[in-house]
Protein backbone atom coordinates (compact mmCIF):
# COMPACT_ATOMS: atom_id res chain seq x y z
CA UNK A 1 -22.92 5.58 3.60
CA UNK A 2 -23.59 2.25 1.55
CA UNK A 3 -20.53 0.78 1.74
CA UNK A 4 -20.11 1.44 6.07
CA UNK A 5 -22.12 -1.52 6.85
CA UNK A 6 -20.34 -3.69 4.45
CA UNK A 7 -17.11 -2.68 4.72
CA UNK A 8 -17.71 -2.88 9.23
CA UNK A 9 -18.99 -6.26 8.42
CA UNK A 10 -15.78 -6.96 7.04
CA UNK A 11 -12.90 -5.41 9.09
CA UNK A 12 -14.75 -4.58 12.44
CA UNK A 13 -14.36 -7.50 15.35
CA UNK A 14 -14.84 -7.14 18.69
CA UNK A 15 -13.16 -10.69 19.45
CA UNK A 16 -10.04 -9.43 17.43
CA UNK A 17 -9.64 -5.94 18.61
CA UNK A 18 -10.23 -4.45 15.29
CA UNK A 19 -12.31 -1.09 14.12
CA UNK A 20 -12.74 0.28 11.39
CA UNK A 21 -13.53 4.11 11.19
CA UNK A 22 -14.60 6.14 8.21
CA UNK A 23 -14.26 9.72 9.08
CA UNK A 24 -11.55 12.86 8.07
CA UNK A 25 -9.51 11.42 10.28
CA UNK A 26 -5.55 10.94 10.84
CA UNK A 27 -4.12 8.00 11.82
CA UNK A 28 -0.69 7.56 13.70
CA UNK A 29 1.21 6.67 10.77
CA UNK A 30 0.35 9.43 8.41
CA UNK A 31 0.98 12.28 10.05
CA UNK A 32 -0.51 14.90 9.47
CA UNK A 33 -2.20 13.85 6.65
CA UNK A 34 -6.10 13.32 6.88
CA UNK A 35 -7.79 9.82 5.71
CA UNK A 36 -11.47 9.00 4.70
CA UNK A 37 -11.07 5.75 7.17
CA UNK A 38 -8.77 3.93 8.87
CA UNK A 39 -8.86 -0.35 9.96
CA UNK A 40 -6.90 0.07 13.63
CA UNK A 41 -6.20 -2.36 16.26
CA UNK A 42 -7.93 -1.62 19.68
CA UNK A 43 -6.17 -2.09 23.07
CA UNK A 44 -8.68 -1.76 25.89
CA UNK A 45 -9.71 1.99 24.65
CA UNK A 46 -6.99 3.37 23.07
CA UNK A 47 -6.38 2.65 19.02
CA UNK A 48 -3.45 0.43 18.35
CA UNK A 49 -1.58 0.41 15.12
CA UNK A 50 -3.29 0.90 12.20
CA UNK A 51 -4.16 -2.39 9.64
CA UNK A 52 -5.07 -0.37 6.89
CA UNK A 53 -6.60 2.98 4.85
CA UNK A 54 -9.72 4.12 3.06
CA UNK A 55 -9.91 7.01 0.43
CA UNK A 56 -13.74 8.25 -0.99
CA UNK A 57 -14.39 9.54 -4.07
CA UNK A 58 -18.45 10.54 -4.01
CA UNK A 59 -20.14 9.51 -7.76
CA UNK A 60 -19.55 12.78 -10.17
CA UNK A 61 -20.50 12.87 -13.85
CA UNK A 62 -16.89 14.46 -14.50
CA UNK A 63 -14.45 11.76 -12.61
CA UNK A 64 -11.69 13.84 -11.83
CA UNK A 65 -8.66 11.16 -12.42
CA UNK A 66 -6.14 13.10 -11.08
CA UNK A 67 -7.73 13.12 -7.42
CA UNK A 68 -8.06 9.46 -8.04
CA UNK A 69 -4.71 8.68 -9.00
CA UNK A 70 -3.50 10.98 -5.89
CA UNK A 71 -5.74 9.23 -3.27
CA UNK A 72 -4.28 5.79 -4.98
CA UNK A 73 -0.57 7.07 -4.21
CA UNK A 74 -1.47 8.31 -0.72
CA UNK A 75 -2.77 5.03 -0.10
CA UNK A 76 0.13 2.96 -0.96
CA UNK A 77 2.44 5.71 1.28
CA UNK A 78 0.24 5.07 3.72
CA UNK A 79 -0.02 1.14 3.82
CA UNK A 80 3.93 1.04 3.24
CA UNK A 81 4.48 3.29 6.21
CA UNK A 82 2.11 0.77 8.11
CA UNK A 83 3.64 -2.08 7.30
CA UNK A 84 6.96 -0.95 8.17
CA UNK A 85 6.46 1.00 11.19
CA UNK A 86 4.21 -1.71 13.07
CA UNK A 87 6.05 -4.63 11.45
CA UNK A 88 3.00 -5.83 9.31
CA UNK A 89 2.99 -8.95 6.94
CA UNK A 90 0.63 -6.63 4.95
CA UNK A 91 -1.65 -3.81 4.94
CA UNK A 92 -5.24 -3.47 2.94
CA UNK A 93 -6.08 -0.30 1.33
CA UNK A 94 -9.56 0.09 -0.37
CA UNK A 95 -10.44 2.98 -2.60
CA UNK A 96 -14.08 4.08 -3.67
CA UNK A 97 -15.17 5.83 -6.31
CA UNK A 98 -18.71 6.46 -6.62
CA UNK A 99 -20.53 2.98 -6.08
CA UNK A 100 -17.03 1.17 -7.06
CA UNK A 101 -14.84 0.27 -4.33
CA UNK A 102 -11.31 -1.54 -5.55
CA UNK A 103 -9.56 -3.29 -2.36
CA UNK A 104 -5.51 -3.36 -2.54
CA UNK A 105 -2.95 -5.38 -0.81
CA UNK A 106 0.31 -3.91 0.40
CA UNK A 107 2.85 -6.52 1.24
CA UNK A 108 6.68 -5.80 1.43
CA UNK A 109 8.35 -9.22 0.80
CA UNK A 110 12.22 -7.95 0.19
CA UNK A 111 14.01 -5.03 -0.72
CA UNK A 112 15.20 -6.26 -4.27
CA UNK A 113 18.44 -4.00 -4.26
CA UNK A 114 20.65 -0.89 -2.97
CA UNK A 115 22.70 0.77 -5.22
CA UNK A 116 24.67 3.78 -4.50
CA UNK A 117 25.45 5.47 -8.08
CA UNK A 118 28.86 7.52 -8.32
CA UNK A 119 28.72 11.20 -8.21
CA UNK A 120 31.58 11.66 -10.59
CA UNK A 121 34.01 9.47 -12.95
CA UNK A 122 36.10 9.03 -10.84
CA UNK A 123 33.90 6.96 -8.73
CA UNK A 124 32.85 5.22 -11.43
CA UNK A 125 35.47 2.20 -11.24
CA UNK A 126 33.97 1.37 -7.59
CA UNK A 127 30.77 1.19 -9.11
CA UNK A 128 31.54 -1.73 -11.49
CA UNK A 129 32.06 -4.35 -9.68
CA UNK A 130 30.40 -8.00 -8.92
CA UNK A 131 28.31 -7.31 -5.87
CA UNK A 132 26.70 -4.36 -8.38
CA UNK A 133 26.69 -6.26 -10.84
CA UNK A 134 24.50 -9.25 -9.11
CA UNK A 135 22.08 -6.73 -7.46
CA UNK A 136 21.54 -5.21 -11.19
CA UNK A 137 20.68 -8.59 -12.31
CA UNK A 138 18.58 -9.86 -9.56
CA UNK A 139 16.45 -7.05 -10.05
CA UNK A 140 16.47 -7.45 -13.65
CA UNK A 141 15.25 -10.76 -12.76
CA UNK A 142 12.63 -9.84 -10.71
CA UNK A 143 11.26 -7.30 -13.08
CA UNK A 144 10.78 -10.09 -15.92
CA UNK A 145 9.88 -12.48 -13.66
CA UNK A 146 7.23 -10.88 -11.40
CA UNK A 147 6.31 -7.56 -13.68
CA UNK A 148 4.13 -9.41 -15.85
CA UNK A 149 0.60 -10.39 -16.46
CA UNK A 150 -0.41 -13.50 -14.70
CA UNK A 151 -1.90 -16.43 -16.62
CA UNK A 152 -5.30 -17.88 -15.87
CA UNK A 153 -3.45 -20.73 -14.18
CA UNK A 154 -1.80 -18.62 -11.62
CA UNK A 155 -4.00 -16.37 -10.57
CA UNK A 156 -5.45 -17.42 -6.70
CA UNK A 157 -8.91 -17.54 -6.04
């Protein structure tokens, strides 16, 4: 209830088709699978493709993390099925917890590698070989290279 006029403020434009619309709801993307809100894209009266997901925790004295962590991981399923199935550049995800809200931004740049590991020993010579071997270390790369803390310098404001 205090975060709807905020949070309309934000994502809700008439001029851009957009709507945002905080209610058990389920979006096209998700299945059957019921969302506190949902950021869609109007054309003329029927909802385009969703932009991006809410989940609500009310304020408890007893936080139950678990629910938390599972509304976090529905979210990014959510936003990842988004951005793939209506060919996003990303997808924003906010989750609130009592008077906190924490916004996220999904955005799939590259898949950093396929591997296809052998079933048996005897498959294990086709496995090592260069084109493995550079998809191994590319992601290695990534991973120290991304996976990191930023410094002060680098983080955008």
């Amino acid at each position: 209830m205090y975060f709807d006029p905020i949070l309309s403020a934000l994502f809700c434009d008439p001029e851009k088709s957009a709507l945002l619309r905080c209610s058990n709801i389920i979006a096209g993307e998700t299945g059957e699978m019921r969302l506190d809100g949902t950021t869609s894209k109007l054309s003329q009266r029927e909802l385009g493709p969703s932009r991006g997901f809410g989940e609500v925790k009310l304020a408890h004295p007893s936080t139950d993390k678990h629910a938390l962590c599972h509304d976090l991981l529905r979210l990014a399923i959510f936003a990842k099925d988004t951005v793939d199935a209506n060919k996003l550049q990303a997808a924003l995800t906010f989750q609130i917890n009592g008077f906190n809200i924490t916004f996220f931004l999904t955005r799939l740049r590259q898949e950093n590698g396929l591997l296809t590991f052998p079933r048996s020993l005897d498959e294990l010579a086709s496995f090592v070989n260069l084109k493995n071997i550079h998809t191994l270390l590319a992601v290695t790369d990534t991973f120290w290279r991304l996976c990191r803390t930023m410094k002060e310098e680098e983080v955008d404001i």
